[in-house]
Coordinates of C-alpha atoms in Angstrom, one line a residue:
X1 CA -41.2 25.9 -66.2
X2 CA -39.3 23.3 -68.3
X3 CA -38.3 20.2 -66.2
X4 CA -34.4 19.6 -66.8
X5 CA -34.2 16.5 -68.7
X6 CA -32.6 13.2 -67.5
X7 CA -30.9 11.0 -69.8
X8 CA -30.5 6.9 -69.2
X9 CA -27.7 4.5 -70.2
X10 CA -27.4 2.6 -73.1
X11 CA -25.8 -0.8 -73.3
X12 CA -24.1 0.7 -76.8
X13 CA -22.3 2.7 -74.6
X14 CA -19.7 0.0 -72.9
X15 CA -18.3 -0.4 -76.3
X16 CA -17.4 3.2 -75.6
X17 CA -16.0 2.3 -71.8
X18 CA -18.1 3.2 -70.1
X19 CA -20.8 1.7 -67.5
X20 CA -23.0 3.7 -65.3
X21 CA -23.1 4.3 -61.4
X22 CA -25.6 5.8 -58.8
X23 CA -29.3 6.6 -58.6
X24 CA -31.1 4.4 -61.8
X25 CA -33.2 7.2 -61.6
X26 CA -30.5 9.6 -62.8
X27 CA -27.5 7.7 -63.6
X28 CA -24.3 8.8 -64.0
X29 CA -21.8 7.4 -66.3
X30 CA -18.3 5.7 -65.4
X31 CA -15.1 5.3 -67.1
X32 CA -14.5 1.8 -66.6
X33 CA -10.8 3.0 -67.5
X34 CA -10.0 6.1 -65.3
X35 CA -12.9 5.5 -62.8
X36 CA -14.0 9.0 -63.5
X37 CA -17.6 9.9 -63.5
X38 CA -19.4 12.4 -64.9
X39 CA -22.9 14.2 -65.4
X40 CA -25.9 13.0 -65.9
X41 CA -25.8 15.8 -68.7
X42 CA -22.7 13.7 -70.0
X43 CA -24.8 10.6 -71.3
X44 CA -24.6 11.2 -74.6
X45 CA -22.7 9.6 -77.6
X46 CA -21.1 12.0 -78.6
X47 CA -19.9 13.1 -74.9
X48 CA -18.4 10.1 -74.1
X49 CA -16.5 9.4 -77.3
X50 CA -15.3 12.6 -76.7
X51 CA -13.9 11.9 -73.1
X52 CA -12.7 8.9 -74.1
X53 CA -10.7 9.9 -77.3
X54 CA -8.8 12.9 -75.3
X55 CA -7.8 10.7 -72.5
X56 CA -7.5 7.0 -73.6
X57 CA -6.8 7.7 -77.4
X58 CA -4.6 4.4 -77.1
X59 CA -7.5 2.1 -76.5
X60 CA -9.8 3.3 -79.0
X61 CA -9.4 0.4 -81.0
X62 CA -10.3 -1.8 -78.0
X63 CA -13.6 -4.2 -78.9
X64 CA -16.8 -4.3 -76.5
X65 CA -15.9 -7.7 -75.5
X66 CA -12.6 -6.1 -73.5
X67 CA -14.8 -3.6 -72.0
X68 CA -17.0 -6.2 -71.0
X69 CA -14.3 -8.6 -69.4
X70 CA -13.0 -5.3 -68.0
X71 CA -16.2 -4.6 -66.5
X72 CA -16.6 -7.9 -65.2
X73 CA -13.6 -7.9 -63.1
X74 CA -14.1 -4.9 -61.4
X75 CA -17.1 -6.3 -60.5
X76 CA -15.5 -9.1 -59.2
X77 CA -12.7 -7.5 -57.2
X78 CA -15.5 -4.7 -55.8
X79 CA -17.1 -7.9 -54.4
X80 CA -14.2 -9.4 -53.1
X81 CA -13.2 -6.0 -51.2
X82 CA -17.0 -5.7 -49.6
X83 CA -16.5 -9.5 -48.4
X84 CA -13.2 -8.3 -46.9
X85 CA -14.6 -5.4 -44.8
X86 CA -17.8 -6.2 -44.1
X87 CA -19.0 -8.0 -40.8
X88 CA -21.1 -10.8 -41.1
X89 CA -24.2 -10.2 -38.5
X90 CA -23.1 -13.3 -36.7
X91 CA -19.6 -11.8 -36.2
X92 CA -20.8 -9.0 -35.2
X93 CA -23.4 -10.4 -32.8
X94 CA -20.4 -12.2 -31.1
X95 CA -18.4 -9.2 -30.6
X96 CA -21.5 -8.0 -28.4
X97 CA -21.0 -11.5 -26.4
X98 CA -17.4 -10.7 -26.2
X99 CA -17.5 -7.0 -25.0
X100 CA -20.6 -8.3 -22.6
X101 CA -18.4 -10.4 -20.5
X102 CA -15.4 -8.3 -20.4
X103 CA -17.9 -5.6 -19.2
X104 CA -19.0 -8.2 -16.3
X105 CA -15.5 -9.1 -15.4
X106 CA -14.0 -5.4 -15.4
X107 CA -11.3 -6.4 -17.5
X108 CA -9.3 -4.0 -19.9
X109 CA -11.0 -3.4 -23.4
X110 CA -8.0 -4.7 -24.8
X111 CA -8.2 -8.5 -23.4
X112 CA -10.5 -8.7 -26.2
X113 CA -7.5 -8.9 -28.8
X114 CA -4.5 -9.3 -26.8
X115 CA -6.0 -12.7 -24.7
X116 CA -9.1 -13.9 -25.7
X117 CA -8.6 -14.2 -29.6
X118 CA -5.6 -15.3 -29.4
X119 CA -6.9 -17.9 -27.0
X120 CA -9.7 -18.8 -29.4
X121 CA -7.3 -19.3 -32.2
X122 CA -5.2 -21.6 -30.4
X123 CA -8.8 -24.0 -28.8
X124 CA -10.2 -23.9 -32.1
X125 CA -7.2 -24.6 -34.4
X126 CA -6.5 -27.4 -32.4
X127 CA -10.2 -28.8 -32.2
X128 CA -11.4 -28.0 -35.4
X129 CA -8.6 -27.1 -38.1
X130 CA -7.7 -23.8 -39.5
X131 CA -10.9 -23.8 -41.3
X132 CA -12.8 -22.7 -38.1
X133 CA -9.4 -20.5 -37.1
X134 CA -10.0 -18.5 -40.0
X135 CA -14.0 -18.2 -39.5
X136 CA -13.5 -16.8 -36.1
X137 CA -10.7 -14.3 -37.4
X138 CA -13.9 -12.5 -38.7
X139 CA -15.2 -11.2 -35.1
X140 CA -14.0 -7.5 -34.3
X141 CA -12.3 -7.2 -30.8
X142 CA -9.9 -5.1 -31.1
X143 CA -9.6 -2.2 -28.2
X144 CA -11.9 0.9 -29.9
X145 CA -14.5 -2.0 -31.3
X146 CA -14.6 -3.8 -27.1
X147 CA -15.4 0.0 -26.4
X148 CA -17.8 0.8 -28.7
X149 CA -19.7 -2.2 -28.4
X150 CA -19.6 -1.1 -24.6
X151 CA -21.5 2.6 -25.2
X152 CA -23.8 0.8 -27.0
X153 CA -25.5 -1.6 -24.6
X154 CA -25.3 0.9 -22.0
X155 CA -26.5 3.8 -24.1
X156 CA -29.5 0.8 -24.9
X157 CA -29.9 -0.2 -21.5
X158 CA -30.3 3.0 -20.5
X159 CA -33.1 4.4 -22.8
X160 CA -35.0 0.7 -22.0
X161 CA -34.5 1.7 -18.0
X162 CA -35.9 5.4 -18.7
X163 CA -38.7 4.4 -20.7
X164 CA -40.0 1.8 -18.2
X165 CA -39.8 4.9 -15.5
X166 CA -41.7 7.5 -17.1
X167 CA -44.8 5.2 -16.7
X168 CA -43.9 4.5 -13.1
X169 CA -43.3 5.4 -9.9
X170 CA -40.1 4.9 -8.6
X171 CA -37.9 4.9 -5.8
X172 CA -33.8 6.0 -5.8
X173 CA -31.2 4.9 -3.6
X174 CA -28.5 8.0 -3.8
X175 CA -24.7 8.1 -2.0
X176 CA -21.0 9.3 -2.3
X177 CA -18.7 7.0 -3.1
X178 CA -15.0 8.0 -4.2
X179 CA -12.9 6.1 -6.6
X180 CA -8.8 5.3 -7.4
X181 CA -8.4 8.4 -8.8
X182 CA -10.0 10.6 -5.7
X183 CA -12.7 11.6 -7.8
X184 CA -15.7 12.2 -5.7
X185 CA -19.2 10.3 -7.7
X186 CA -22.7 10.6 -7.0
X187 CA -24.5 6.6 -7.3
X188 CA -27.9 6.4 -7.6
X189 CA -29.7 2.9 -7.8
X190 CA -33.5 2.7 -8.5
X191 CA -36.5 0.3 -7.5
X192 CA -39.4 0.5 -9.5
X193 CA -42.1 -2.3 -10.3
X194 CA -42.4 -3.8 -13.8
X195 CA -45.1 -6.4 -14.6
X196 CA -46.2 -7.1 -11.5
X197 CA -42.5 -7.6 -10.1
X198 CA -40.0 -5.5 -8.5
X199 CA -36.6 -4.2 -10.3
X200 CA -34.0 -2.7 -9.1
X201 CA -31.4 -1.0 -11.7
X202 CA -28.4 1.2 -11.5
X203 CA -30.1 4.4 -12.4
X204 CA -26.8 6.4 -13.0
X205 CA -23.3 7.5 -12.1
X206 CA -22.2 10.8 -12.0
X207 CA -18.7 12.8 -11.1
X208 CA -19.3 15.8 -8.6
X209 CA -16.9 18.3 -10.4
X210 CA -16.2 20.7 -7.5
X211 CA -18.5 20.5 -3.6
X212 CA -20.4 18.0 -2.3
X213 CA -22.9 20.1 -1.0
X214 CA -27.0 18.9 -1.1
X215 CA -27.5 21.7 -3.7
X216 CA -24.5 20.2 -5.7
X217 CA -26.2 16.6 -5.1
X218 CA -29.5 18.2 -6.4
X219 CA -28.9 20.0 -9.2
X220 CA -26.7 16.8 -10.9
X221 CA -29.8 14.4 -10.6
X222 CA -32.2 17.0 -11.3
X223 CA -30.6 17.6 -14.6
X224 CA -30.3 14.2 -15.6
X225 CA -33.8 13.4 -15.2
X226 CA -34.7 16.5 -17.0
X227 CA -32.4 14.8 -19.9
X228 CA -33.9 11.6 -19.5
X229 CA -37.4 13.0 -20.1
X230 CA -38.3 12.2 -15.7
X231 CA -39.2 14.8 -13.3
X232 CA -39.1 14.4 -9.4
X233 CA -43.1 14.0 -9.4
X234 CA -42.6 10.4 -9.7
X235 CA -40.1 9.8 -7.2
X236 CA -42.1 8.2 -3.7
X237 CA -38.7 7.4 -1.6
X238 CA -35.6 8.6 -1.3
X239 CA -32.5 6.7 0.8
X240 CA -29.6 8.0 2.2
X241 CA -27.1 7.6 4.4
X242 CA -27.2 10.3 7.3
X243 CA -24.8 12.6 5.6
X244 CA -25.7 16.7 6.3
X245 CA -25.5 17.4 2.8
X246 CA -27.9 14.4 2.1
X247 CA -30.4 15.0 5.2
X248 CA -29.8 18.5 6.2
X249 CA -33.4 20.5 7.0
X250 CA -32.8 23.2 4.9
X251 CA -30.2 22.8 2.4
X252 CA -29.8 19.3 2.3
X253 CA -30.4 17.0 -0.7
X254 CA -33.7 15.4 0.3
X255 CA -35.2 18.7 1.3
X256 CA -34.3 20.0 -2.0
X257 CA -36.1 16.7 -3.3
X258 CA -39.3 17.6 -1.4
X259 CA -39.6 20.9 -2.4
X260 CA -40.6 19.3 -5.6
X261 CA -42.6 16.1 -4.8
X262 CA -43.5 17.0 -1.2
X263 CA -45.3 13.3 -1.3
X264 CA -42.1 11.3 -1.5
X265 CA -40.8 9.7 1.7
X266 CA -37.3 9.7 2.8
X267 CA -35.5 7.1 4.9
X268 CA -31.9 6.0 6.4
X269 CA -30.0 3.5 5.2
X270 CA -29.8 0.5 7.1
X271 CA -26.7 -0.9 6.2
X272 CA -23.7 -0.4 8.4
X273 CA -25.3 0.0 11.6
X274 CA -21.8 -0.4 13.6
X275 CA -20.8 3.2 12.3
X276 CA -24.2 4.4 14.3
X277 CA -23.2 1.9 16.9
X278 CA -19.8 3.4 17.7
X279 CA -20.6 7.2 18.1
X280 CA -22.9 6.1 20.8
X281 CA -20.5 3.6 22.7
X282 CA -20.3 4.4 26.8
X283 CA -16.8 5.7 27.5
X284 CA -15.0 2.6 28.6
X285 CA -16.4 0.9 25.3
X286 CA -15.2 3.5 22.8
X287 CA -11.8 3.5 23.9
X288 CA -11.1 0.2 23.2
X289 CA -12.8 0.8 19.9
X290 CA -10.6 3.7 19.2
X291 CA -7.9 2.1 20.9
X292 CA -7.8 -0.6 18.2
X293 CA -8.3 1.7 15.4
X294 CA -5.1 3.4 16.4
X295 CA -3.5 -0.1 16.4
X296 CA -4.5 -1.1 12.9
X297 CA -3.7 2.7 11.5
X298 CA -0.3 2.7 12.7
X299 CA 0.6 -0.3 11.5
X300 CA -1.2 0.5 7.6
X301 CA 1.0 4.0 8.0
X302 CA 4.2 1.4 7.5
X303 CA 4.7 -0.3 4.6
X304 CA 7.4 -2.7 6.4
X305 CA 5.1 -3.4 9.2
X306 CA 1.8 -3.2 7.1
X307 CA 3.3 -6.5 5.4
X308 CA 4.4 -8.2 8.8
X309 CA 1.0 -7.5 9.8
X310 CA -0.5 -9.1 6.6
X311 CA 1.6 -12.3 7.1
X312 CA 0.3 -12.7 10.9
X313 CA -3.3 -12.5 9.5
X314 CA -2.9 -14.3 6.3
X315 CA -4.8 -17.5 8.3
X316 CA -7.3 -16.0 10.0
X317 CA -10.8 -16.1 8.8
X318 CA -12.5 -12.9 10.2
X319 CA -11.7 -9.6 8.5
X320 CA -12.9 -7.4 10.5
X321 CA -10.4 -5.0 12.3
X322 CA -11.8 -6.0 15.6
X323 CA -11.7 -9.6 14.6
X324 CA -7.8 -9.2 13.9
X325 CA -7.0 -7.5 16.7
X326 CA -8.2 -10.1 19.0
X327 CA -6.9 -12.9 17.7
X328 CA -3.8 -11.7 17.3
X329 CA -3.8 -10.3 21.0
X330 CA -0.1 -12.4 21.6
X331 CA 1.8 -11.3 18.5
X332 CA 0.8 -7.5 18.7
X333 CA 1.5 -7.1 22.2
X334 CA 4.7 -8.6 21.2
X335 CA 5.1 -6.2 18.4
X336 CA 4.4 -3.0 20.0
X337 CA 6.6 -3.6 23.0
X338 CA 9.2 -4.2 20.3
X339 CA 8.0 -0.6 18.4
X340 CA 8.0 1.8 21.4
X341 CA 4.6 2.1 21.7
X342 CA 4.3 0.7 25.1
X343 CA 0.5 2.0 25.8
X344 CA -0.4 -0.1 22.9
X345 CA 1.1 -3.3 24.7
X346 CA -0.7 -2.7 28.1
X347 CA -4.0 -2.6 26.8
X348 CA -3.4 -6.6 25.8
X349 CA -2.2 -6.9 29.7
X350 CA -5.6 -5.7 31.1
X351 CA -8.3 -8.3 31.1
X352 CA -11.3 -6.4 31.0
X353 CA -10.2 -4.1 27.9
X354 CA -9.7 -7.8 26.0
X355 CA -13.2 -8.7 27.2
X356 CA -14.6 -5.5 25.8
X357 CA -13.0 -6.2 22.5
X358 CA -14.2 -9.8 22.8
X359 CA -18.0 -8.7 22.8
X360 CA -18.0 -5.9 20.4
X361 CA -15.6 -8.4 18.1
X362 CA -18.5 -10.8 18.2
X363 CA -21.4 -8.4 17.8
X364 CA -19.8 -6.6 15.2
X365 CA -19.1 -9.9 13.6
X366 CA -23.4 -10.1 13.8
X367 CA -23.8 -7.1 12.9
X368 CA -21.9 -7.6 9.6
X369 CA -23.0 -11.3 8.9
X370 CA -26.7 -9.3 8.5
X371 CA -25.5 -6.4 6.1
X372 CA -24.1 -9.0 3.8
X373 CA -27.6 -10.6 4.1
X374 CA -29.5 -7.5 3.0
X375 CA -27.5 -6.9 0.3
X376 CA -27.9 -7.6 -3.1
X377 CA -30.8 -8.2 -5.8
X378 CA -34.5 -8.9 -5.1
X379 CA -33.7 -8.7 -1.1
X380 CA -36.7 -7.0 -0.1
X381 CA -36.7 -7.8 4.2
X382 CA -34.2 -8.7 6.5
X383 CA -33.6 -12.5 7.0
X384 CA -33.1 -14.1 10.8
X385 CA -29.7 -14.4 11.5
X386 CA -29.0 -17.2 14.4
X387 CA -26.8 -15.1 17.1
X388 CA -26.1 -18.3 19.0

């Protein structure tokens, strides 16, 4: 079988117009008048006097040392473009720094352009001339770039958090939380040890799209880890708050979990105890606590007395409801007499409901001081908190 034969270029042949473009291996020629290219086949003599002669018969008297000076310039101009639109790896690397921070802050991916170069322009004109200025004109942070530059490191921080998992065992911290747009999310954060040391990581973030059921919960993770290359074998805790749908005997989302793995361990979260708190309160005890919810919630459902409220408490340093509500025992009873809600004011008339609130004001006030100390990174046991 005869091998189709590949034909090279000439340096004879500029003083035809022509250069040559592509693989050196098979080149193809270019007219360095039209920009056309053709065959391989086409590198011929007579083939290229031909194209040139039918479509630039008015240069034909042209000498080689135009088409060299012709050739020369384009060369010139296809390095100036290329200088233009190309991103120096410094620039670029700064971009990353850029989008990094406004990732940290939660800011808009269009502070990148609209405040922060702008910014930079005006620091580094004035420090170190429009030499600098124009240097710095050079790093990409315009909205789609702060974006991208955003998928990137997580996409990246994600494969480096899975691949550190699939040779370890690993505990995962799951729970609803809602956001602005009443979207209801699944969170799942993940503790693992890596070189000796613990880490803890967001492991994901994912929308429910319909229920919130334990199945629902389930099948989400389940096929994320699939994704991620994971399986439930590795998993030796679970937390979750108390929710059915998370701790539910049959159906729930831990059960699920241990049909899998039935090794893995589940626990309650310890945060928030005062919810657990108030739905075992004595009588006498939960109707003040109730009481004062009712205060605070009919104030928030008016937006004329939700500010007057805001204005009483804007010097106070507690913000816990039961905090407010004490403090401000004078001015709400004040306030309520003067909104027809006369119940409201006599509970501020009878001394041992304002005792009540008094102590659970305080131990709440504990009881919050602690959560705040087990939260957060590399908190791995409770710390003494002084109740004196």
């Amino acid at each position: 079988m005869n091998q189709k034969k590949v034909r090279f270029y000439n340096e004879s042949y500029l003083s035809m117009g022509f250069t040559w473009t592509g693989d050196p291996s098979c080149p193809i020629p270019l007219c360095l008048v039209c920009g056309k290219q053709l065959s391989n086949s086409a590198m011929a003599p007579a083939k290229l006097k031909r194209h040139f002669t039918t479509n630039h018969s008015h240069m034909k008297n042209k000498s080689a040392d135009y088409f060299k000076r012709l050739l020369e310039s384009q060369n010139k101009q296809s390095t100036a473009f290329v200088s233009k639109v190309s991103v120096s790896k410094k620039a670029q690397e700064t971009s990353y720094l850029v989008a990094e921070i406004i990732a940290q802050k939660r800011k808009s991916h269009t502070v990148g352009e609209n405040l922060i170069m702008p910014a930079c322009k005006i620091i580094v004109g004035k420090m170190l001339g429009q030499d600098a200025v124009r240097e710095i004109e050079n790093v990409p942070l315009s909205n789609s770039t702060i974006s991208q530059c955003i998928d990137d490191m997580s996409h990246d921080a994600e494969e480096v958090l899975c691949d550190k998992l699939k040779n370890s065992s690993f505990s995962v911290q799951v729970g609803e939380s809602t956001d602005l747009a009443n979207k209801c999310h699944i969170v799942a954060f993940v503790r693992f040890i890596n070189e000796g040391e613990i880490q803890e990581n967001l492991f994901c973030c994912k929308e429910l799209p319909e229920t919130s059921k334990g199945i629902d919960i389930f099948n989400i993770l389940s096929t994320y880890l699939e994704t991620r290359g994971l399986s439930w074998t590795n998993c030796v805790g679970i937390c979750t708050d108390g929710a059915p749908s998370m701790v539910g005997s049959i159906t729930g989302f831990v059960s699920l979990v241990k049909l899998e793995n039935a090794d893995v361990v589940s626990t309650h979260c310890f945060l928030h105890r005062e919810v657990l708190i108030s739905k075992s309160l004595g009588a006498e005890w939960k109707k003040v606590f109730d009481d004062a919810t009712k205060m605070v919630n009919f104030i928030k459902q008016r937006p004329v007395h939700s500010r007057m409220f805001k204005k009483l408490r804007e010097n106070l340093d507690k913000d816990k409801v039961l905090n407010r509500v004490f403090q401000l025992n004078d001015e709400l009873q004040e306030y309520f007499q003067g909104n027809n809600k006369p119940d409201f004011a006599k509970c501020f008339e009878d001394e041992k409901w304002l005792q009540r609130l008094a102590y659970m004001a305080d131990m709440f006030h504990h009881l919050n001081q602690l959560n705040k100390s087990l939260q957060g990174p590399g908190v791995l046991k409770s710390k003494c908190i002084d109740f004196k």
